[in-house]
Amino acid sequence: MFMVLICAIVVTVLVAWLCYKSMKPVSNASSADNYVEKDIIFSINTENFLRKEKKRKKDDD
Amino acid sequence: MADHSLMSFSCPECGGSMVFNPTKGKLQCEYCDSLFTREEVEKFFAEKEQKIGEKDESKGWGEEEESSMRGYNCSSCGAELITDANTAVMRCPYCGNQTVAPVQFSGALRPDYVVPFAFTKKQAIEKYKGYYSGKFLLPKDFIASNQVEEIQGVYVPFWLFNGTADAEGEYEAYDKHDEGNYEITEYYKVDRKGRIGFTNVPTDASVRMADDLMDSIEPYKFDKLEKFTTAYLPGFMAEKFDVKLEDELDRAGSRVKESVKKKLHNTIKHSGFSTKHEKIDVNFNDTKYALLPVWLLTTNWNGKKWTFAMNGQTGKFIGDLPVSKLKLTLISVATFIASFIIFSMIWSVS
Ligand SMILES: [Zn+2]
């Protein structure tokens, strides 16, 4: 019963929040993706293998 | 078309007043419907005024330009607007108040470029109606009190930044897989160094214009950037910039950095990574002062200012809408009851 109540509250808050956000679409632009003139040209572009780690998997409870 | 009733350019054909027709991208006579490009009209007036020599290429305004321009100040929010001599400004597009008064036109910086309007006022009104229609949470009286007809075409001042970013990063990437009872993690040292070019990163140069609102109507297509002339102004107004170039460097820079960071990270094709070292230097080497077209509607409702903006080039419309507390509460209660019943049923079954 208590779990049911918690789940219902979580769903309600989520739905209300999404409804509210759908009315507030204005936000700051975080990137300049639309204004890339030339794509990135790499002078260094390397990958080197470092090490390997082996870990015993946890037994299932 | 009351908003287009007063225009500064008279038609070379019949002497009637001309308006800028955004659909055709030309000036059109309201009486004889003749169409002229801005070049044609300019040439006509240049000859008429016996303009001598080439137009002054410096950043200042020409003498004829200055005499054909008018300034307006808003006593409520302080907005400084300019337009041509015969376009009347009645209402401030920034604060929505009828507190604009004509003032002496004073030069300030002449814009380098302009992106022309591609949508008419009628189209902007239609966009706005489409924008709020079907929004259940919108308070009923908001639309009623909204004066849609007051939407105004404003050239908003922008700084456009060109430059490059030099980036370097060192990352430790890893992949995981299982081998029997063991989990194997393989680590890699990933190094990246590169350069990327940016062009026309825009930041608005207006104190009153909300940055997030202007960001939200992006992108603008800058291949349509035209050299500024006053022929673009009839029927519209332009705000004078009041944010200095230097003050927008950081904003443009952080946007570029964010893009570069994403680009670097996208090249790491592993299941995960951690950043060991990352450095991004942004160098802007060229800036332009441009006017970008925005259809603006500001309304005061419930003691709050609500501003809506439409990209005058692409038609992208945006603006935060008020939310009816009553309707939101109704939705919440309904959701709660419904989800409570559903979860109860799932619970009782399992
Ligand atoms: Zn104002």
GROMACS .gro file of C-alpha atoms and ligand atoms in nm:
model
  412
    1MET     CA    1   0.000   0.000   0.000
    2PHE     CA    2   0.274   0.239   0.096
    3MET     CA    3   0.470   0.150  -0.218
    4VAL     CA    4   0.163   0.213  -0.434
    5LEU     CA    5   0.126   0.558  -0.281
    6ILE     CA    6   0.493   0.642  -0.342
    7CYS     CA    7   0.477   0.526  -0.705
    8ALA     CA    8   0.160   0.727  -0.769
    9ILE     CA    9   0.316   1.040  -0.619
   10VAL     CA   10   0.631   1.000  -0.831
   11VAL     CA   11   0.427   0.958  -1.151
   12THR     CA   12   0.209   1.258  -1.063
   13VAL     CA   13   0.504   1.486  -0.996
   14LEU     CA   14   0.669   1.374  -1.321
   15VAL     CA   15   0.357   1.430  -1.532
   16ALA     CA   16   0.290   1.771  -1.373
   17TRP     CA   17   0.652   1.873  -1.433
   18LEU     CA   18   0.644   1.765  -1.798
   19CYS     CA   19   0.315   1.949  -1.854
   20TYR     CA   20   0.462   2.261  -1.697
   21LYS     CA   21   0.786   2.238  -1.897
   22SER     CA   22   0.594   2.199  -2.223
   23MET     CA   23   0.467   2.553  -2.167
   24LYS     CA   24   0.818   2.691  -2.106
   25PRO     CA   25   1.031   2.609  -2.411
   26VAL     CA   26   1.265   2.909  -2.387
   27SER     CA   27   1.619   2.816  -2.292
   28ASN     CA   28   1.976   2.932  -2.337
   29ALA     CA   29   2.182   2.797  -2.624
   30SER     CA   30   2.474   2.606  -2.485
   31SER     CA   31   2.664   2.536  -2.805
   32ALA     CA   32   2.762   2.684  -3.138
   33ASP     CA   33   2.701   2.365  -3.337
   34ASN     CA   34   2.510   2.549  -3.608
   35TYR     CA   35   2.801   2.778  -3.686
   36VAL     CA   36   3.085   2.533  -3.747
   37GLU     CA   37   3.261   2.650  -4.059
   38LYS     CA   38   3.518   2.377  -4.103
   39ASP     CA   39   3.497   2.053  -3.913
   40ILE     CA   40   3.770   1.975  -3.666
   41ILE     CA   41   4.107   1.890  -3.820
   42PHE     CA   42   4.328   1.682  -3.594
   43SER     CA   43   4.701   1.715  -3.574
   44ILE     CA   44   4.717   1.450  -3.302
   45ASN     CA   45   4.467   1.166  -3.302
   46THR     CA   46   4.606   0.861  -3.124
   47GLU     CA   47   4.496   0.578  -2.901
   48ASN     CA   48   4.730   0.355  -2.706
   49PHE     CA   49   4.649   0.048  -2.508
   50LEU     CA   50   4.735   0.099  -2.142
   51ARG     CA   51   4.639  -0.202  -1.933
   52LYS     CA   52   4.390  -0.476  -1.869
   53GLU     CA   53   4.210  -0.533  -1.539
   54LYS     CA   54   4.049  -0.859  -1.443
   55LYS     CA   55   3.787  -0.861  -1.170
   56ARG     CA   56   3.589  -1.154  -1.034
   57LYS     CA   57   3.220  -1.094  -1.085
   58LYS     CA   58   3.012  -1.056  -0.772
   59ASP     CA   59   2.806  -1.364  -0.694
   60ASP     CA   60   2.436  -1.307  -0.728
   61ASP     CA   61   2.254  -1.272  -0.402
   62MET     CA   62  -0.239   4.719  -4.374
   63ALA     CA   63  -0.246   5.003  -4.126
   64ASP     CA   64   0.109   4.934  -4.014
   65HIS     CA   65   0.236   4.997  -4.364
   66SER     CA   66   0.047   5.316  -4.429
   67LEU     CA   67   0.340   5.548  -4.379
   68MET     CA   68   0.654   5.485  -4.576
   69SER     CA   69   0.955   5.685  -4.663
   70PHE     CA   70   1.040   5.573  -5.014
   71SER     CA   71   0.820   5.702  -5.287
   72CYS     CA   72   0.771   5.492  -5.596
   73PRO     CA   73   0.998   5.588  -5.888
   74GLU     CA   74   0.705   5.510  -6.120
   75CYS     CA   75   0.413   5.695  -5.966
   76GLY     CA   76   0.541   5.863  -5.653
   77GLY     CA   77   0.322   5.650  -5.425
   78SER     CA   78   0.457   5.518  -5.099
   79MET     CA   79   0.650   5.192  -5.100
   80VAL     CA   80   0.667   4.907  -4.851
   81PHE     CA   81   0.911   4.622  -4.821
   82ASN     CA   82   0.740   4.305  -4.938
   83PRO     CA   83   0.907   4.019  -4.748
   84THR     CA   84   0.767   3.745  -4.972
   85LYS     CA   85   0.917   3.896  -5.285
   86GLY     CA   86   1.219   4.046  -5.111
   87LYS     CA   87   1.155   4.374  -5.289
   88LEU     CA   88   1.003   4.711  -5.227
   89GLN     CA   89   0.651   4.733  -5.361
   90CYS     CA   90   0.446   5.039  -5.444
   91GLU     CA   91   0.118   5.042  -5.257
   92TYR     CA   92  -0.058   5.218  -5.545
   93CYS     CA   93   0.075   5.087  -5.874
   94ASP     CA   94   0.219   4.758  -5.736
   95SER     CA   95   0.552   4.815  -5.912
   96LEU     CA   96   0.832   4.609  -5.763
   97PHE     CA   97   1.184   4.738  -5.719
   98THR     CA   98   1.491   4.585  -5.564
   99ARG     CA   99   1.661   4.791  -5.300
  100GLU     CA  100   1.945   4.852  -5.546
  101GLU     CA  101   1.709   5.000  -5.800
  102VAL     CA  102   1.543   5.227  -5.548
  103GLU     CA  103   1.874   5.333  -5.405
  104LYS     CA  104   2.011   5.406  -5.747
  105PHE     CA  105   1.706   5.611  -5.827
  106PHE     CA  106   1.738   5.817  -5.513
  107ALA     CA  107   2.111   5.849  -5.547
  108GLU     CA  108   2.067   5.998  -5.891
  109LYS     CA  109   1.782   6.215  -5.777
  110GLU     CA  110   1.980   6.361  -5.494
  111GLN     CA  111   2.280   6.395  -5.723
  112LYS     CA  112   2.487   6.204  -5.481
  113ILE     CA  113   2.850   6.255  -5.565
  114GLY     CA  114   3.103   5.978  -5.550
  115GLU     CA  115   3.085   5.641  -5.386
  116LYS     CA  116   2.901   5.586  -5.065
  117ASP     CA  117   3.108   5.638  -4.756
  118GLU     CA  118   3.242   5.297  -4.664
  119SER     CA  119   3.326   5.395  -4.309
  120LYS     CA  120   3.119   5.283  -4.012
  121GLY     CA  121   2.931   5.611  -3.996
  122TRP     CA  122   2.595   5.697  -4.144
  123GLY     CA  123   2.573   5.892  -4.463
  124GLU     CA  124   2.429   6.242  -4.448
  125GLU     CA  125   2.122   6.150  -4.654
  126GLU     CA  126   2.074   5.844  -4.440
  127GLU     CA  127   2.075   6.045  -4.123
  128SER     CA  128   1.821   6.289  -4.254
  129SER     CA  129   1.591   6.004  -4.360
  130MET     CA  130   1.605   5.835  -4.020
  131ARG     CA  131   1.415   5.894  -3.699
  132GLY     CA  132   1.492   5.795  -3.344
  133TYR     CA  133   1.246   5.685  -3.080
  134ASN     CA  134   1.302   5.633  -2.709
  135CYS     CA  135   1.089   5.434  -2.472
  136SER     CA  136   1.049   5.606  -2.138
  137SER     CA  137   0.945   5.281  -1.969
  138CYS     CA  138   1.231   5.049  -2.052
  139GLY     CA  139   1.481   5.282  -2.218
  140ALA     CA  140   1.483   5.108  -2.554
  141GLU     CA  141   1.635   5.321  -2.831
  142LEU     CA  142   1.477   5.249  -3.165
  143ILE     CA  143   1.548   5.375  -3.512
  144THR     CA  144   1.348   5.357  -3.828
  145ASP     CA  145   1.294   5.554  -4.143
  146ALA     CA  146   1.131   5.895  -4.134
  147ASN     CA  147   0.776   5.788  -4.207
  148THR     CA  148   0.735   5.464  -4.019
  149ALA     CA  149   0.548   5.554  -3.704
  150VAL     CA  150   0.638   5.373  -3.383
  151MET     CA  151   0.350   5.376  -3.137
  152ARG     CA  152   0.428   5.093  -2.902
  153CYS     CA  153   0.755   4.968  -2.760
  154PRO     CA  154   0.817   4.613  -2.883
  155TYR     CA  155   1.033   4.538  -2.581
  156CYS     CA  156   0.806   4.631  -2.291
  157GLY     CA  157   0.471   4.657  -2.471
  158ASN     CA  158   0.401   5.007  -2.339
  159GLN     CA  159   0.277   5.301  -2.543
  160THR     CA  160   0.554   5.514  -2.405
  161VAL     CA  161   0.771   5.574  -2.710
  162ALA     CA  162   0.845   5.926  -2.815
  163PRO     CA  163   1.034   6.057  -3.117
  164VAL     CA  164   1.381   6.193  -3.048
  165GLN     CA  165   1.659   6.337  -3.257
  166PHE     CA  166   1.823   6.062  -3.458
  167SER     CA  167   2.177   6.022  -3.341
  168GLY     CA  168   2.414   5.808  -3.534
  169ALA     CA  169   2.560   5.541  -3.311
  170LEU     CA  170   2.722   5.258  -3.502
  171ARG     CA  171   2.596   5.182  -3.848
  172PRO     CA  172   2.517   4.811  -3.889
  173ASP     CA  173   2.738   4.619  -4.132
  174TYR     CA  174   2.484   4.359  -4.233
  175VAL     CA  175   2.118   4.275  -4.225
  176VAL     CA  176   1.913   3.959  -4.269
  177PRO     CA  177   1.589   4.067  -4.440
  178PHE     CA  178   1.244   3.970  -4.317
  179ALA     CA  179   1.098   3.673  -4.504
  180PHE     CA  180   0.760   3.670  -4.329
  181THR     CA  181   0.482   3.925  -4.330
  182LYS     CA  182   0.297   4.049  -4.024
  183LYS     CA  183  -0.005   3.844  -4.127
  184GLN     CA  184   0.205   3.529  -4.137
  185ALA     CA  185   0.354   3.612  -3.797
  186ILE     CA  186   0.006   3.650  -3.646
  187GLU     CA  187  -0.097   3.313  -3.793
  188LYS     CA  188   0.215   3.152  -3.646
  189TYR     CA  189   0.133   3.294  -3.306
  190LYS     CA  190  -0.223   3.167  -3.318
  191GLY     CA  191  -0.096   2.823  -3.416
  192TYR     CA  192   0.156   2.840  -3.134
  193TYR     CA  193  -0.090   2.869  -2.850
  194SER     CA  194  -0.380   2.676  -2.999
  195GLY     CA  195  -0.442   2.339  -2.837
  196LYS     CA  196  -0.250   2.431  -2.522
  197PHE     CA  197  -0.481   2.299  -2.252
  198LEU     CA  198  -0.285   2.454  -1.965
  199LEU     CA  199  -0.311   2.808  -2.101
  200PRO     CA  200  -0.533   3.035  -1.888
  201LYS     CA  201  -0.841   3.133  -2.088
  202ASP     CA  202  -0.821   3.506  -2.031
  203PHE     CA  203  -0.457   3.522  -2.143
  204ILE     CA  204  -0.550   3.495  -2.509
  205ALA     CA  205  -0.842   3.732  -2.467
  206SER     CA  206  -0.617   4.001  -2.321
  207ASN     CA  207  -0.347   3.939  -2.579
  208GLN     CA  208  -0.326   4.197  -2.852
  209VAL     CA  209  -0.205   3.980  -3.134
  210GLU     CA  210  -0.232   4.267  -3.379
  211GLU     CA  211   0.044   4.445  -3.188
  212ILE     CA  212   0.312   4.206  -3.310
  213GLN     CA  213   0.597   4.416  -3.447
  214GLY     CA  214   0.884   4.359  -3.683
  215VAL     CA  215   1.208   4.450  -3.512
  216TYR     CA  216   1.563   4.425  -3.638
  217VAL     CA  217   1.746   4.313  -3.326
  218PRO     CA  218   2.114   4.409  -3.309
  219PHE     CA  219   2.354   4.115  -3.296
  220TRP     CA  220   2.725   4.063  -3.284
  221LEU     CA  221   2.847   3.786  -3.511
  222PHE     CA  222   3.177   3.627  -3.422
  223ASN     CA  223   3.418   3.448  -3.654
  224GLY     CA  224   3.716   3.259  -3.530
  225THR     CA  225   3.896   2.939  -3.457
  226ALA     CA  226   3.932   2.714  -3.157
  227ASP     CA  227   4.246   2.519  -3.075
  228ALA     CA  228   4.171   2.217  -2.866
  229GLU     CA  229   4.373   1.948  -2.696
  230GLY     CA  230   4.262   1.670  -2.472
  231GLU     CA  231   4.395   1.362  -2.298
  232TYR     CA  232   4.147   1.097  -2.193
  233GLU     CA  233   4.148   0.755  -2.037
  234ALA     CA  234   3.895   0.545  -2.219
  235TYR     CA  235   3.780   0.195  -2.128
  236ASP     CA  236   3.587  -0.101  -2.260
  237LYS     CA  237   3.428  -0.374  -2.050
  238HIS     CA  238   3.341  -0.729  -2.134
  239ASP     CA  239   3.284  -1.057  -1.956
  240GLU     CA  240   3.503  -1.367  -1.963
  241GLY     CA  241   3.342  -1.646  -1.767
  242ASN     CA  242   3.326  -1.536  -1.408
  243TYR     CA  243   3.544  -1.238  -1.469
  244GLU     CA  244   3.481  -0.883  -1.581
  245ILE     CA  245   3.760  -0.754  -1.801
  246THR     CA  246   3.829  -0.381  -1.836
  247GLU     CA  247   4.071  -0.260  -2.100
  248TYR     CA  248   4.211   0.092  -2.071
  249TYR     CA  249   4.339   0.317  -2.347
  250LYS     CA  250   4.522   0.648  -2.350
  251VAL     CA  251   4.345   0.874  -2.599
  252ASP     CA  252   4.510   1.193  -2.726
  253ARG     CA  253   4.348   1.457  -2.941
  254LYS     CA  254   4.470   1.786  -3.075
  255GLY     CA  255   4.301   1.988  -3.342
  256ARG     CA  256   4.163   2.309  -3.478
  257ILE     CA  257   3.811   2.403  -3.578
  258GLY     CA  258   3.667   2.708  -3.751
  259PHE     CA  259   3.351   2.895  -3.657
  260THR     CA  260   3.165   3.158  -3.849
  261ASN     CA  261   2.889   3.398  -3.746
  262VAL     CA  262   2.829   3.281  -3.391
  263PRO     CA  263   2.551   3.519  -3.288
  264THR     CA  264   2.491   3.692  -2.956
  265ASP     CA  265   2.230   3.961  -2.923
  266ALA     CA  266   2.357   4.310  -2.853
  267SER     CA  267   2.048   4.431  -2.670
  268VAL     CA  268   2.020   4.466  -2.293
  269ARG     CA  269   1.640   4.441  -2.298
  270MET     CA  270   1.621   4.142  -2.524
  271ALA     CA  271   1.633   3.822  -2.320
  272ASP     CA  272   1.932   3.613  -2.427
  273ASP     CA  273   1.750   3.285  -2.386
  274LEU     CA  274   1.461   3.402  -2.602
  275MET     CA  275   1.696   3.503  -2.883
  276ASP     CA  276   1.893   3.179  -2.848
  277SER     CA  277   1.568   2.986  -2.877
  278ILE     CA  278   1.474   3.124  -3.218
  279GLU     CA  279   1.811   3.031  -3.365
  280PRO     CA  280   1.950   2.925  -3.601
  281TYR     CA  281   1.969   3.203  -3.856
  282LYS     CA  282   2.101   3.118  -4.199
  283PHE     CA  283   2.379   3.363  -4.259
  284ASP     CA  284   2.426   3.287  -4.625
  285LYS     CA  285   2.137   3.532  -4.661
  286LEU     CA  286   2.336   3.810  -4.496
  287GLU     CA  287   2.307   4.133  -4.692
  288LYS     CA  288   2.498   4.459  -4.673
  289PHE     CA  289   2.295   4.695  -4.458
  290THR     CA  290   2.110   4.979  -4.621
  291THR     CA  291   1.821   5.187  -4.490
  292ALA     CA  292   1.602   5.041  -4.767
  293TYR     CA  293   1.537   4.745  -4.538
  294LEU     CA  294   1.383   4.963  -4.269
  295PRO     CA  295   1.046   5.085  -4.401
  296GLY     CA  296   0.771   4.917  -4.204
  297PHE     CA  297   1.012   4.786  -3.945
  298MET     CA  298   1.221   4.927  -3.665
  299ALA     CA  299   1.570   4.855  -3.545
  300GLU     CA  300   1.707   4.874  -3.195
  301LYS     CA  301   2.036   5.043  -3.132
  302PHE     CA  302   2.288   4.805  -2.979
  303ASP     CA  303   2.363   4.870  -2.613
  304VAL     CA  304   2.573   4.569  -2.527
  305LYS     CA  305   2.936   4.618  -2.623
  306LEU     CA  306   3.117   4.363  -2.833
  307GLU     CA  307   3.363   4.292  -2.551
  308ASP     CA  308   3.083   4.202  -2.316
  309GLU     CA  309   2.961   3.926  -2.544
  310LEU     CA  310   3.300   3.762  -2.608
  311ASP     CA  311   3.261   3.528  -2.313
  312ARG     CA  312   2.916   3.416  -2.416
  313ALA     CA  313   3.020   3.346  -2.773
  314GLY     CA  314   3.339   3.181  -2.646
  315SER     CA  315   3.163   2.947  -2.407
  316ARG     CA  316   2.925   2.837  -2.681
  317VAL     CA  317   3.217   2.756  -2.909
  318LYS     CA  318   3.395   2.570  -2.629
  319GLU     CA  319   3.089   2.358  -2.563
  320SER     CA  320   3.070   2.258  -2.929
  321VAL     CA  321   3.439   2.174  -2.947
  322LYS     CA  322   3.417   1.968  -2.631
  323LYS     CA  323   3.130   1.768  -2.779
  324LYS     CA  324   3.327   1.714  -3.102
  325LEU     CA  325   3.630   1.587  -2.911
  326HIS     CA  326   3.423   1.352  -2.697
  327ASN     CA  327   3.235   1.214  -2.998
  328THR     CA  328   3.562   1.084  -3.142
  329ILE     CA  329   3.617   0.855  -2.844
  330LYS     CA  330   3.464   0.527  -2.955
  331HIS     CA  331   3.474   0.337  -2.628
  332SER     CA  332   3.212   0.250  -2.371
  333GLY     CA  333   3.332   0.523  -2.137
  334PHE     CA  334   3.614   0.763  -2.057
  335SER     CA  335   3.746   1.004  -1.801
  336THR     CA  336   3.910   1.336  -1.885
  337LYS     CA  337   4.272   1.369  -1.775
  338HIS     CA  338   4.340   1.703  -1.933
  339GLU     CA  339   4.151   1.932  -2.169
  340LYS     CA  340   4.229   2.276  -2.303
  341ILE     CA  341   4.029   2.480  -2.553
  342ASP     CA  342   4.150   2.820  -2.671
  343VAL     CA  343   3.906   3.031  -2.869
  344ASN     CA  344   4.034   3.309  -3.090
  345PHE     CA  345   3.790   3.543  -3.254
  346ASN     CA  346   3.948   3.725  -3.544
  347ASP     CA  347   3.652   3.900  -3.701
  348THR     CA  348   3.321   4.039  -3.584
  349LYS     CA  349   3.025   4.185  -3.762
  350TYR     CA  350   2.746   4.409  -3.641
  351ALA     CA  351   2.425   4.279  -3.794
  352LEU     CA  352   2.053   4.336  -3.766
  353LEU     CA  353   1.849   4.017  -3.751
  354PRO     CA  354   1.475   4.010  -3.817
  355VAL     CA  355   1.246   3.923  -3.525
  356TRP     CA  356   0.869   3.950  -3.498
  357LEU     CA  357   0.810   4.053  -3.138
  358LEU     CA  358   0.502   4.058  -2.922
  359THR     CA  359   0.517   4.173  -2.562
  360THR     CA  360   0.209   4.163  -2.346
  361ASN     CA  361   0.156   4.243  -1.983
  362TRP     CA  362  -0.067   3.991  -1.813
  363ASN     CA  363  -0.121   3.934  -1.442
  364GLY     CA  364   0.150   4.186  -1.360
  365LYS     CA  365   0.409   3.997  -1.561
  366LYS     CA  366   0.569   4.056  -1.899
  367TRP     CA  367   0.525   3.784  -2.161
  368THR     CA  368   0.738   3.811  -2.471
  369PHE     CA  369   0.702   3.604  -2.783
  370ALA     CA  370   0.948   3.603  -3.067
  371MET     CA  371   0.951   3.467  -3.417
  372ASN     CA  372   1.260   3.427  -3.628
  373GLY     CA  373   1.181   3.663  -3.916
  374GLN     CA  374   1.391   3.454  -4.153
  375THR     CA  375   1.290   3.096  -4.071
  376GLY     CA  376   0.951   3.144  -3.901
  377LYS     CA  377   1.052   2.961  -3.584
  378PHE     CA  378   0.817   3.085  -3.312
  379ILE     CA  379   0.881   3.065  -2.940
  380GLY     CA  380   0.788   3.211  -2.603
  381ASP     CA  381   0.705   3.092  -2.254
  382LEU     CA  382   0.333   3.066  -2.191
  383PRO     CA  383   0.159   3.116  -1.857
  384VAL     CA  384   0.024   2.805  -1.685
  385SER     CA  385  -0.319   2.795  -1.527
  386LYS     CA  386  -0.269   2.675  -1.168
  387LEU     CA  387  -0.622   2.539  -1.159
  388LYS     CA  388  -0.579   2.332  -1.475
  389LEU     CA  389  -0.239   2.202  -1.361
  390THR     CA  390  -0.393   2.099  -1.029
  391LEU     CA  391  -0.675   1.921  -1.211
  392ILE     CA  392  -0.427   1.729  -1.428
  393SER     CA  393  -0.222   1.637  -1.120
  394VAL     CA  394  -0.522   1.510  -0.924
  395ALA     CA  395  -0.644   1.309  -1.224
  396THR     CA  396  -0.298   1.162  -1.279
  397PHE     CA  397  -0.266   1.074  -0.913
  398ILE     CA  398  -0.600   0.894  -0.899
  399ALA     CA  399  -0.537   0.710  -1.226
  400SER     CA  400  -0.185   0.600  -1.138
  401PHE     CA  401  -0.295   0.502  -0.785
  402ILE     CA  402  -0.561   0.271  -0.928
  403ILE     CA  403  -0.322   0.123  -1.189
  404PHE     CA  404  -0.044   0.063  -0.936
  405SER     CA  405  -0.293  -0.092  -0.691
  406MET     CA  406  -0.403  -0.334  -0.960
  407ILE     CA  407  -0.044  -0.426  -1.053
  408TRP     CA  408   0.034  -0.470  -0.683
  409SER     CA  409  -0.262  -0.699  -0.619
  410VAL     CA  410  -0.180  -0.915  -0.923
  411SER     CA  411   0.186  -0.970  -0.837
  412ZN      ZN  412   0.986   4.996  -2.378
   0.00000   0.00000   0.00000
